[in-house]
Amino acid sequence: MEQTLYFILLLIALCSVSECVQRQYYFINVQKSWTEAQRYCRENYTDLATVDNMNDMNEVKNVSANPNNYVWIGLQRTSVNEWQWSSGDHVLYLNWSTGQPDGRDDECAVMKNGQWSDVSCSNSQTFICNNTNTGLVFVNQTKNWRDAQSYCRQNHIDLVSVRNQNENQQLQKFINDSHISGDVWIGLFRDSWQWSDQSDSLFRYWRSNEPNGAGGNENCTAITSNDALRDWNDVPCNTKFPFVCHEDKLILIKENLTWSEALRYCRQNHVDLVSVHSEEIQRRVMNVVKQASTGAVWLGLRHSCTVGLWFWVSGQTVCYQNWEIDDSENCDSAVRSGAVQSGGDQRWISRPETDRLNFICSRNEE
Ligand SMILES: *[C@@H]1O[C@H](CO)[C@@H](O)[C@H](O)[C@H]1NC(C)=O
Ligand SMILES: *[C@@H]1O[C@H](CO)[C@@H](O)[C@H](O)[C@H]1NC(C)=O
Ligand SMILES: *[C@@H]1O[C@H](CO)[C@@H](O)[C@H](O)[C@H]1NC(C)=O
Ligand SMILES: *[C@@H]1O[C@H](CO)[C@@H](O)[C@H](O)[C@H]1NC(C)=O
Ligand SMILES: *[C@@H]1O[C@H](CO)[C@@H](O)[C@H](O)[C@H]1NC(C)=O
């Protein structure tokens, strides 16, 4: 009994360790066009800088401190600007109020009185998630669209989709019955801006009234220079500015090795097989595994039948979890190791350690 309590306390202590940086930024103080800067970063680092959140942005500001110039980051306008459901459902039905949508880009949808309007994704709204067991769930906390999406994905399935008139009525009835007033986020968004490394980060830090697409060719993003805020502006891509590259701490190795071979490879050439101990690292893993040539990709996740537990080979406790199937009970066959699916929901699965898969190493701190 005391031992169990001790174990639980130990878990709590281990699980509250703060996470380490997964991406390193480098300021290159040479003036290049956006495309030249992109090439330089891809040759020397991972890519032009991707920014996931305000912490990342502060890092970028620190490394590029005191430039008298705009500074390129990896965000570029594309020709794709269609409405999409967060869940990946096809958009077959739309129910805009009169005059909507009226935004240009970086827009997300809210529902009010059964009809939809587009607003800036950085607004704070309450929202509705979909849950497999309980159906619709109202979350009475205000968050921007991206954070609402993360919350739903972590705690339920995703932000709610509305695929036909029937579902729209069900949702409106739910809103009525739950006495929800005001606008709520639904899972609909559109965004023509894409990160150079294909990351799906929806973090944006635009200067007010930007991006304005002035002249029709402002298709690249730079950090502004003339005040402390250093927020973003859209500018023509052929302008020459210094820039910020990033290097991912995660590297996908596209060789088919058993789990033990993969572990040895990472420890010899980099640091270790990756530990996915937070949602943020899971998101980065999801970006990296898109390029994999096998259906699943090894993680540094190992099962011990003796204690009936999964653990990270880096020594961390498994706190954050993202299992598709956790077959901890399966102790009859080969030793099990953990992998992440490279497609679909990109959840974790358990595999015999003798399977041959691609894998992800964590890279050296410089
Ligand atoms: C900028 O993007 C817009 C919309 O995708 C496109 O029509 C235009 O040709 C692009 N301009 C340049 C200079 O690439
Ligand atoms: C909710 O999620 C389930 C499981 O993924 C799905 O079958 C259902 O269609 C979803 N419903 C809505 C309204 O998004
Ligand atoms: C929701 O409430 C509004 C206003 O009270 C009403 O007009 C509407 O018919 C209700 N919708 C549903 C689906 O219950
Ligand atoms: C949401 O929270 C606010 C303030 O805490 C409360 O006034 C409101 O009734 C809540 N709404 C619902 C639908 O529970
Ligand atoms: C690894 O396996 C996949 C799927 O079986 C295959 O397509 C790929 O070519 C293999 N890669 C190597 C380097 O052998």
mmCIF file of N, CA and C in Angstrom, residues 256-306:
data_model
loop_
_atom_site.group_PDB
_atom_site.id
_atom_site.type_symbol
_atom_site.label_atom_id
_atom_site.label_comp_id
_atom_site.label_asym_id
_atom_site.label_seq_id
_atom_site.Cartn_x
_atom_site.Cartn_y
_atom_site.Cartn_z
ATOM 1 N N ASN A 256 14.843 0.486 -42.813
ATOM 2 C CA ASN A 256 13.943 -0.467 -42.169
ATOM 3 C C ASN A 256 14.726 -1.339 -41.198
ATOM 4 N N LEU A 257 14.681 -0.994 -39.932
ATOM 5 C CA LEU A 257 15.448 -1.723 -38.924
ATOM 6 C C LEU A 257 14.520 -2.280 -37.852
ATOM 7 N N THR A 258 14.998 -3.308 -37.154
ATOM 8 C CA THR A 258 14.259 -3.793 -35.992
ATOM 9 C C THR A 258 14.381 -2.716 -34.903
ATOM 10 N N TRP A 259 13.563 -2.867 -33.867
ATOM 11 C CA TRP A 259 13.569 -1.828 -32.828
ATOM 12 C C TRP A 259 14.946 -1.695 -32.185
ATOM 13 N N SER A 260 15.595 -2.852 -31.880
ATOM 14 C CA SER A 260 16.906 -2.800 -31.208
ATOM 15 C C SER A 260 17.971 -2.192 -32.111
ATOM 16 N N GLU A 261 17.905 -2.520 -33.412
ATOM 17 C CA GLU A 261 18.859 -1.920 -34.358
ATOM 18 C C GLU A 261 18.646 -0.415 -34.453
ATOM 19 N N ALA A 262 17.376 -0.020 -34.442
ATOM 20 C CA ALA A 262 17.043 1.409 -34.526
ATOM 21 C C ALA A 262 17.584 2.137 -33.298
ATOM 22 N N LEU A 263 17.412 1.525 -32.136
ATOM 23 C CA LEU A 263 17.904 2.133 -30.898
ATOM 24 C C LEU A 263 19.416 2.332 -30.972
ATOM 25 N N ARG A 264 20.113 1.275 -31.439
ATOM 26 C CA ARG A 264 21.572 1.360 -31.534
ATOM 27 C C ARG A 264 21.975 2.454 -32.516
ATOM 28 N N TYR A 265 21.264 2.502 -33.665
ATOM 29 C CA TYR A 265 21.577 3.515 -34.682
ATOM 30 C C TYR A 265 21.460 4.928 -34.100
ATOM 31 N N CYS A 266 20.351 5.210 -33.413
ATOM 32 C CA CYS A 266 20.132 6.559 -32.866
ATOM 33 C C CYS A 266 21.191 6.894 -31.831
ATOM 34 N N ARG A 267 21.527 5.921 -30.981
ATOM 35 C CA ARG A 267 22.492 6.202 -29.912
ATOM 36 C C ARG A 267 23.887 6.405 -30.481
ATOM 37 N N GLN A 268 24.189 5.746 -31.602
ATOM 38 C CA GLN A 268 25.518 5.924 -32.197
ATOM 39 C C GLN A 268 25.619 7.230 -32.993
ATOM 40 N N ASN A 269 24.533 7.572 -33.696
ATOM 41 C CA ASN A 269 24.623 8.696 -34.639
ATOM 42 C C ASN A 269 23.981 9.983 -34.143
ATOM 43 N N HIS A 270 23.054 9.873 -33.218
ATOM 44 C CA HIS A 270 22.373 11.063 -32.712
ATOM 45 C C HIS A 270 22.321 10.966 -31.198
ATOM 46 N N VAL A 271 21.118 11.068 -30.607
ATOM 47 C CA VAL A 271 21.059 10.963 -29.158
ATOM 48 C C VAL A 271 20.335 9.692 -28.728
ATOM 49 N N ASP A 272 19.073 9.569 -29.176
ATOM 50 C CA ASP A 272 18.286 8.428 -28.716
ATOM 51 C C ASP A 272 17.075 8.265 -29.636
ATOM 52 N N LEU A 273 16.385 7.144 -29.521
ATOM 53 C CA LEU A 273 15.073 7.041 -30.148
ATOM 54 C C LEU A 273 14.176 8.064 -29.461
ATOM 55 N N VAL A 274 13.252 8.656 -30.197
ATOM 56 C CA VAL A 274 12.488 9.789 -29.664
ATOM 57 C C VAL A 274 11.541 9.378 -28.521
ATOM 58 N N SER A 275 11.450 10.252 -27.525
ATOM 59 C CA SER A 275 10.449 10.121 -26.454
ATOM 60 C C SER A 275 9.352 11.135 -26.714
ATOM 61 N N VAL A 276 8.116 10.687 -26.789
ATOM 62 C CA VAL A 276 7.014 11.609 -27.087
ATOM 63 C C VAL A 276 6.264 11.882 -25.792
ATOM 64 N N HIS A 277 6.829 12.796 -24.970
ATOM 65 C CA HIS A 277 6.224 12.947 -23.651
ATOM 66 C C HIS A 277 5.316 14.159 -23.544
ATOM 67 N N SER A 278 4.896 14.720 -24.707
ATOM 68 C CA SER A 278 3.890 15.784 -24.647
ATOM 69 C C SER A 278 3.174 15.870 -25.989
ATOM 70 N N GLU A 279 2.051 16.559 -25.977
ATOM 71 C CA GLU A 279 1.276 16.727 -27.196
ATOM 72 C C GLU A 279 2.082 17.502 -28.240
ATOM 73 N N GLU A 280 2.902 18.446 -27.750
ATOM 74 C CA GLU A 280 3.686 19.254 -28.677
ATOM 75 C C GLU A 280 4.677 18.379 -29.447
ATOM 76 N N ILE A 281 5.328 17.456 -28.739
ATOM 77 C CA ILE A 281 6.274 16.574 -29.427
ATOM 78 C C ILE A 281 5.517 15.627 -30.359
ATOM 79 N N GLN A 282 4.348 15.177 -29.922
ATOM 80 C CA GLN A 282 3.518 14.331 -30.794
ATOM 81 C C GLN A 282 3.213 15.077 -32.103
ATOM 82 N N ARG A 283 2.891 16.387 -31.995
ATOM 83 C CA ARG A 283 2.594 17.170 -33.208
ATOM 84 C C ARG A 283 3.799 17.199 -34.136
ATOM 85 N N ARG A 284 5.000 17.357 -33.544
ATOM 86 C CA ARG A 284 6.205 17.415 -34.388
ATOM 87 C C ARG A 284 6.493 16.052 -35.003
ATOM 88 N N VAL A 285 6.240 15.003 -34.208
ATOM 89 C CA VAL A 285 6.401 13.649 -34.738
ATOM 90 C C VAL A 285 5.460 13.452 -35.930
ATOM 91 N N MET A 286 4.218 13.951 -35.797
ATOM 92 C CA MET A 286 3.233 13.801 -36.868
ATOM 93 C C MET A 286 3.702 14.482 -38.145
ATOM 94 N N ASN A 287 4.400 15.608 -38.017
ATOM 95 C CA ASN A 287 4.939 16.267 -39.210
ATOM 96 C C ASN A 287 6.041 15.444 -39.841
ATOM 97 N N VAL A 288 6.909 14.896 -38.991
ATOM 98 C CA VAL A 288 8.079 14.180 -39.478
ATOM 99 C C VAL A 288 7.693 12.855 -40.152
ATOM 100 N N VAL A 289 6.709 12.126 -39.583
ATOM 101 C CA VAL A 289 6.408 10.785 -40.103
ATOM 102 C C VAL A 289 5.660 10.798 -41.433
ATOM 103 N N LYS A 290 5.183 11.970 -41.853
ATOM 104 C CA LYS A 290 4.508 12.054 -43.147
ATOM 105 C C LYS A 290 5.397 11.529 -44.270
ATOM 106 N N GLN A 291 6.722 11.679 -44.112
ATOM 107 C CA GLN A 291 7.668 11.285 -45.168
ATOM 108 C C GLN A 291 8.076 9.813 -45.075
ATOM 109 N N ALA A 292 7.570 9.072 -44.098
ATOM 110 C CA ALA A 292 8.059 7.704 -43.854
ATOM 111 C C ALA A 292 7.676 6.754 -44.984
ATOM 112 N N SER A 293 8.487 5.694 -45.176
ATOM 113 C CA SER A 293 8.169 4.721 -46.231
ATOM 114 C C SER A 293 7.523 3.466 -45.652
ATOM 115 N N THR A 294 7.406 3.373 -44.328
ATOM 116 C CA THR A 294 6.716 2.244 -43.707
ATOM 117 C C THR A 294 5.438 2.744 -43.030
ATOM 118 N N GLY A 295 4.479 1.856 -42.855
ATOM 119 C CA GLY A 295 3.175 2.231 -42.302
ATOM 120 C C GLY A 295 3.228 2.680 -40.860
ATOM 121 N N ALA A 296 4.290 2.287 -40.155
ATOM 122 C CA ALA A 296 4.485 2.739 -38.779
ATOM 123 C C ALA A 296 5.960 3.050 -38.595
ATOM 124 N N VAL A 297 6.271 3.804 -37.564
ATOM 125 C CA VAL A 297 7.628 4.305 -37.354
ATOM 126 C C VAL A 297 7.977 4.099 -35.873
ATOM 127 N N TRP A 298 9.126 3.484 -35.618
ATOM 128 C CA TRP A 298 9.514 3.201 -34.218
ATOM 129 C C TRP A 298 9.670 4.463 -33.381
ATOM 130 N N LEU A 299 9.204 4.371 -32.134
ATOM 131 C CA LEU A 299 9.470 5.375 -31.104
ATOM 132 C C LEU A 299 10.334 4.698 -30.035
ATOM 133 N N GLY A 300 10.846 5.482 -29.102
ATOM 134 C CA GLY A 300 11.672 4.913 -28.028
ATOM 135 C C GLY A 300 10.828 4.310 -26.926
ATOM 136 N N LEU A 301 9.805 3.580 -27.317
ATOM 137 C CA LEU A 301 8.799 3.098 -26.377
ATOM 138 C C LEU A 301 8.919 1.582 -26.272
ATOM 139 N N ARG A 302 9.046 1.097 -25.038
ATOM 140 C CA ARG A 302 9.349 -0.309 -24.801
ATOM 141 C C ARG A 302 8.392 -0.842 -23.753
ATOM 142 N N HIS A 303 8.011 -2.105 -23.914
ATOM 143 C CA HIS A 303 7.102 -2.687 -22.934
ATOM 144 C C HIS A 303 7.846 -3.667 -22.043
ATOM 145 N N SER A 304 7.543 -3.642 -20.769
ATOM 146 C CA SER A 304 8.109 -4.612 -19.850
ATOM 147 C C SER A 304 6.989 -5.473 -19.289
ATOM 148 N N CYS A 305 7.064 -6.761 -19.568
ATOM 149 C CA CYS A 305 6.034 -7.665 -19.050
ATOM 150 C C CYS A 305 6.198 -7.874 -17.550
ATOM 151 N N THR A 306 7.429 -7.769 -17.075
ATOM 152 C CA THR A 306 7.696 -7.974 -15.651
ATOM 153 C C THR A 306 6.887 -7.002 -14.804
#
